[in-house]
């Protein structure tokens, strides 16, 4: 969750008369603060979830293959490192979708030049854990700089200008981003 939007998110939970059970992060960065702590204060009783490999603190630390169950729903944790060492994607197989964080963006991917990032690892993670899902799966990245909110496995396999390349070409592209 984005810290600047915590009040908005807590209000929405209240307005819709929902019970927020978990605040789930796909990854953490040293250069910005998550809104998890603020949401936990605004919505007492909810628990934070994060990858064990992230090195961050949370009420529940998850590993590859574990499941998050809430109501009648289930999210599968898939470790997708490369953007950071602790990146995960949450897969909702029943609904045919996945929440990819910054590992896979719409027509792009997260940078790999800091905090344990690795272009080779990211390439393998995305192809092994995300683009190997059924082609009709909807993918929701953490953010998009052009206002789009979703894509699909099929779209990214066809149109992603970085990840449609070979691993060697991808590593070269990432090295030349000059971020």
mmCIF file of C-alpha atoms in Angstrom:
data_model
loop_
_atom_site.group_PDB
_atom_site.id
_atom_site.type_symbol
_atom_site.label_atom_id
_atom_site.label_comp_id
_atom_site.label_asym_id
_atom_site.label_seq_id
_atom_site.Cartn_x
_atom_site.Cartn_y
_atom_site.Cartn_z
ATOM 1 C CA UNK A 1 0.000 0.000 0.000
ATOM 2 C CA UNK A 2 1.043 3.551 -0.733
ATOM 3 C CA UNK A 3 1.513 5.596 2.435
ATOM 4 C CA UNK A 4 -0.038 8.725 0.911
ATOM 5 C CA UNK A 5 -3.260 6.796 0.216
ATOM 6 C CA UNK A 6 -3.660 5.023 3.576
ATOM 7 C CA UNK A 7 -6.458 7.310 4.799
ATOM 8 C CA UNK A 8 -8.334 6.924 1.528
ATOM 9 C CA UNK A 9 -7.983 3.144 1.665
ATOM 10 C CA UNK A 10 -9.090 2.919 5.307
ATOM 11 C CA UNK A 11 -12.129 5.090 4.514
ATOM 12 C CA UNK A 12 -13.077 2.815 1.620
ATOM 13 C CA UNK A 13 -12.894 -0.243 3.889
ATOM 14 C CA UNK A 14 -15.183 1.564 6.352
ATOM 15 C CA UNK A 15 -17.572 2.860 3.674
ATOM 16 C CA UNK A 16 -17.998 -0.610 2.174
ATOM 17 C CA UNK A 17 -18.422 -2.148 5.646
ATOM 18 C CA UNK A 18 -15.537 -4.556 5.033
ATOM 19 C CA UNK A 19 -13.195 -6.208 7.519
ATOM 20 C CA UNK A 20 -9.595 -5.751 6.433
ATOM 21 C CA UNK A 21 -7.794 -8.923 7.481
ATOM 22 C CA UNK A 22 -4.419 -8.456 5.767
ATOM 23 C CA UNK A 23 -2.281 -5.665 4.369
ATOM 24 C CA UNK A 24 -0.146 -7.399 1.752
ATOM 25 C CA UNK A 25 3.091 -6.123 0.193
ATOM 26 C CA UNK A 26 4.738 -7.557 -2.917
ATOM 27 C CA UNK A 27 8.137 -6.087 -2.010
ATOM 28 C CA UNK A 28 9.912 -3.360 -0.064
ATOM 29 C CA UNK A 29 12.380 -0.640 -1.029
ATOM 30 C CA UNK A 30 14.847 1.357 0.986
ATOM 31 C CA UNK A 31 13.909 4.496 -0.967
ATOM 32 C CA UNK A 32 10.241 4.742 0.016
ATOM 33 C CA UNK A 33 7.984 3.831 2.920
ATOM 34 C CA UNK A 34 5.031 1.484 2.640
ATOM 35 C CA UNK A 35 1.618 2.485 3.984
ATOM 36 C CA UNK A 36 1.266 -0.771 5.910
ATOM 37 C CA UNK A 37 2.021 0.688 9.338
ATOM 38 C CA UNK A 38 -0.393 3.554 8.860
ATOM 39 C CA UNK A 39 -3.157 1.241 7.614
ATOM 40 C CA UNK A 40 -2.652 -1.027 10.618
ATOM 41 C CA UNK A 41 -3.177 1.978 12.904
ATOM 42 C CA UNK A 42 -6.227 3.164 10.976
ATOM 43 C CA UNK A 43 -7.775 -0.322 10.733
ATOM 44 C CA UNK A 44 -6.991 -2.101 14.020
ATOM 45 C CA UNK A 45 -6.751 -5.866 13.919
ATOM 46 C CA UNK A 46 -5.413 -6.301 10.403
ATOM 47 C CA UNK A 47 -2.083 -8.066 9.963
ATOM 48 C CA UNK A 48 0.787 -7.277 7.621
ATOM 49 C CA UNK A 49 2.143 -9.848 5.155
ATOM 50 C CA UNK A 50 5.520 -9.767 3.429
ATOM 51 C CA UNK A 51 8.001 -12.177 1.874
ATOM 52 C CA UNK A 52 10.407 -13.729 4.362
ATOM 53 C CA UNK A 53 13.235 -13.082 1.881
ATOM 54 C CA UNK A 54 12.502 -9.337 1.784
ATOM 55 C CA UNK A 55 14.372 -8.752 5.029
ATOM 56 C CA UNK A 56 11.503 -6.541 6.181
ATOM 57 C CA UNK A 57 9.287 -6.801 9.236
ATOM 58 C CA UNK A 58 5.701 -8.026 9.128
ATOM 59 C CA UNK A 59 3.212 -9.913 11.260
ATOM 60 C CA UNK A 60 3.325 -12.829 8.801
ATOM 61 C CA UNK A 61 6.355 -13.707 6.669
ATOM 62 C CA UNK A 62 5.539 -15.861 3.633
ATOM 63 C CA UNK A 63 7.538 -18.240 1.447
ATOM 64 C CA UNK A 64 7.134 -19.606 -2.062
ATOM 65 C CA UNK A 65 4.107 -21.867 -2.443
ATOM 66 C CA UNK A 66 2.383 -20.818 0.779
ATOM 67 C CA UNK A 67 -1.240 -19.688 0.668
ATOM 68 C CA UNK A 68 -3.022 -16.666 2.112
ATOM 69 C CA UNK A 69 -6.627 -17.556 2.876
ATOM 70 C CA UNK A 70 -9.335 -14.973 3.575
ATOM 71 C CA UNK A 71 -13.070 -15.487 3.309
ATOM 72 C CA UNK A 72 -13.561 -17.950 0.478
ATOM 73 C CA UNK A 73 -10.477 -16.660 -1.345
ATOM 74 C CA UNK A 74 -6.929 -17.961 -1.620
ATOM 75 C CA UNK A 75 -3.752 -16.322 -2.886
ATOM 76 C CA UNK A 76 -0.688 -18.397 -3.691
ATOM 77 C CA UNK A 77 2.687 -16.829 -2.944
ATOM 78 C CA UNK A 78 5.158 -17.096 -5.843
ATOM 79 C CA UNK A 79 8.657 -15.787 -5.219
ATOM 80 C CA UNK A 80 9.622 -13.565 -8.167
ATOM 81 C CA UNK A 81 12.966 -11.991 -7.192
ATOM 82 C CA UNK A 82 15.053 -9.824 -9.464
ATOM 83 C CA UNK A 83 13.632 -6.346 -8.942
ATOM 84 C CA UNK A 84 14.487 -6.910 -5.276
ATOM 85 C CA UNK A 85 15.522 -10.126 -3.545
ATOM 86 C CA UNK A 86 12.203 -10.358 -1.723
ATOM 87 C CA UNK A 87 9.720 -9.733 -4.528
ATOM 88 C CA UNK A 88 6.671 -11.964 -4.669
ATOM 89 C CA UNK A 89 3.664 -12.309 -6.939
ATOM 90 C CA UNK A 90 0.292 -13.267 -5.478
ATOM 91 C CA UNK A 91 -1.645 -15.677 -7.706
ATOM 92 C CA UNK A 92 -5.423 -16.061 -7.436
ATOM 93 C CA UNK A 93 -5.946 -19.197 -9.518
ATOM 94 C CA UNK A 94 -9.710 -19.393 -8.933
ATOM 95 C CA UNK A 95 -10.217 -15.898 -10.402
ATOM 96 C CA UNK A 96 -7.523 -16.247 -13.072
ATOM 97 C CA UNK A 97 -5.358 -13.334 -12.010
ATOM 98 C CA UNK A 98 -2.072 -12.394 -10.376
ATOM 99 C CA UNK A 99 -0.715 -9.343 -8.564
ATOM 100 C CA UNK A 100 2.822 -8.907 -9.859
ATOM 101 C CA UNK A 101 4.163 -5.967 -7.865
ATOM 102 C CA UNK A 102 7.107 -4.459 -9.743
ATOM 103 C CA UNK A 103 8.424 -7.753 -11.142
ATOM 104 C CA UNK A 104 6.226 -7.369 -14.217
ATOM 105 C CA UNK A 105 4.769 -4.030 -15.239
ATOM 106 C CA UNK A 106 2.574 -3.313 -18.240
ATOM 107 C CA UNK A 107 4.968 -3.494 -21.211
ATOM 108 C CA UNK A 108 7.898 -3.331 -18.825
ATOM 109 C CA UNK A 109 9.376 -4.562 -15.558
ATOM 110 C CA UNK A 110 10.945 -3.191 -12.423
ATOM 111 C CA UNK A 111 14.490 -1.893 -12.442
ATOM 112 C CA UNK A 112 17.238 -4.257 -11.313
ATOM 113 C CA UNK A 113 20.086 -1.893 -10.440
ATOM 114 C CA UNK A 114 19.725 -1.638 -6.668
ATOM 115 C CA UNK A 115 18.907 -3.458 -3.418
ATOM 116 C CA UNK A 116 19.719 -7.002 -4.467
ATOM 117 C CA UNK A 117 18.315 -6.627 -7.961
ATOM 118 C CA UNK A 118 19.457 -8.944 -10.756
ATOM 119 C CA UNK A 119 18.422 -8.832 -14.407
ATOM 120 C CA UNK A 120 19.113 -12.531 -14.948
ATOM 121 C CA UNK A 121 17.089 -13.455 -11.864
ATOM 122 C CA UNK A 122 14.194 -11.180 -12.829
ATOM 123 C CA UNK A 123 14.024 -12.609 -16.347
ATOM 124 C CA UNK A 124 13.889 -16.178 -15.034
ATOM 125 C CA UNK A 125 11.375 -15.263 -12.300
ATOM 126 C CA UNK A 126 8.964 -13.571 -14.678
ATOM 127 C CA UNK A 127 9.112 -16.359 -17.265
ATOM 128 C CA UNK A 128 8.994 -19.200 -14.712
ATOM 129 C CA UNK A 129 6.339 -17.828 -12.359
ATOM 130 C CA UNK A 130 4.247 -15.214 -14.209
ATOM 131 C CA UNK A 131 4.389 -15.694 -17.965
ATOM 132 C CA UNK A 132 3.999 -19.450 -17.441
ATOM 133 C CA UNK A 133 0.466 -18.868 -16.097
ATOM 134 C CA UNK A 134 -2.452 -19.455 -18.494
ATOM 135 C CA UNK A 135 -2.488 -16.821 -21.243
ATOM 136 C CA UNK A 136 -5.930 -15.517 -20.247
ATOM 137 C CA UNK A 137 -4.799 -14.664 -16.697
ATOM 138 C CA UNK A 138 -5.227 -10.991 -15.849
ATOM 139 C CA UNK A 139 -2.127 -9.370 -14.384
ATOM 140 C CA UNK A 140 -2.249 -6.421 -11.988
ATOM 141 C CA UNK A 141 1.092 -4.653 -11.526
ATOM 142 C CA UNK A 142 1.875 -2.429 -8.547
ATOM 143 C CA UNK A 143 1.651 0.676 -10.730
ATOM 144 C CA UNK A 144 1.803 1.932 -14.285
ATOM 145 C CA UNK A 145 3.147 5.240 -15.500
ATOM 146 C CA UNK A 146 0.624 5.523 -18.345
ATOM 147 C CA UNK A 147 -2.589 5.031 -16.369
ATOM 148 C CA UNK A 148 -3.271 1.416 -17.273
ATOM 149 C CA UNK A 149 -4.292 -0.913 -14.445
ATOM 150 C CA UNK A 150 -4.139 -4.394 -15.936
ATOM 151 C CA UNK A 151 -2.734 -6.561 -18.686
ATOM 152 C CA UNK A 152 -2.719 -10.287 -19.457
ATOM 153 C CA UNK A 153 -0.165 -13.032 -19.770
ATOM 154 C CA UNK A 154 -0.864 -13.227 -23.521
ATOM 155 C CA UNK A 155 -0.413 -9.472 -24.008
ATOM 156 C CA UNK A 156 2.909 -9.372 -22.165
ATOM 157 C CA UNK A 157 4.262 -12.432 -23.982
ATOM 158 C CA UNK A 158 3.487 -10.678 -27.258
ATOM 159 C CA UNK A 159 4.021 -6.978 -26.524
ATOM 160 C CA UNK A 160 6.467 -6.500 -23.631
ATOM 161 C CA UNK A 161 9.454 -4.810 -25.308
ATOM 162 C CA UNK A 162 11.928 -6.134 -22.732
ATOM 163 C CA UNK A 163 10.647 -9.575 -21.861
ATOM 164 C CA UNK A 164 9.961 -10.728 -25.435
ATOM 165 C CA UNK A 165 13.745 -10.755 -25.935
ATOM 166 C CA UNK A 166 16.245 -13.486 -25.074
ATOM 167 C CA UNK A 167 17.707 -13.431 -21.582
ATOM 168 C CA UNK A 168 21.015 -12.026 -22.869
ATOM 169 C CA UNK A 169 19.225 -9.232 -24.778
ATOM 170 C CA UNK A 170 17.089 -8.481 -21.696
ATOM 171 C CA UNK A 171 20.174 -8.182 -19.471
ATOM 172 C CA UNK A 172 21.750 -5.787 -21.992
ATOM 173 C CA UNK A 173 18.588 -3.653 -22.164
ATOM 174 C CA UNK A 174 18.414 -3.441 -18.374
ATOM 175 C CA UNK A 175 22.107 -2.503 -18.111
ATOM 176 C CA UNK A 176 21.602 0.336 -20.600
ATOM 177 C CA UNK A 177 18.594 1.960 -18.898
ATOM 178 C CA UNK A 178 20.867 4.522 -17.197
ATOM 179 C CA UNK A 179 18.542 5.041 -14.250
#
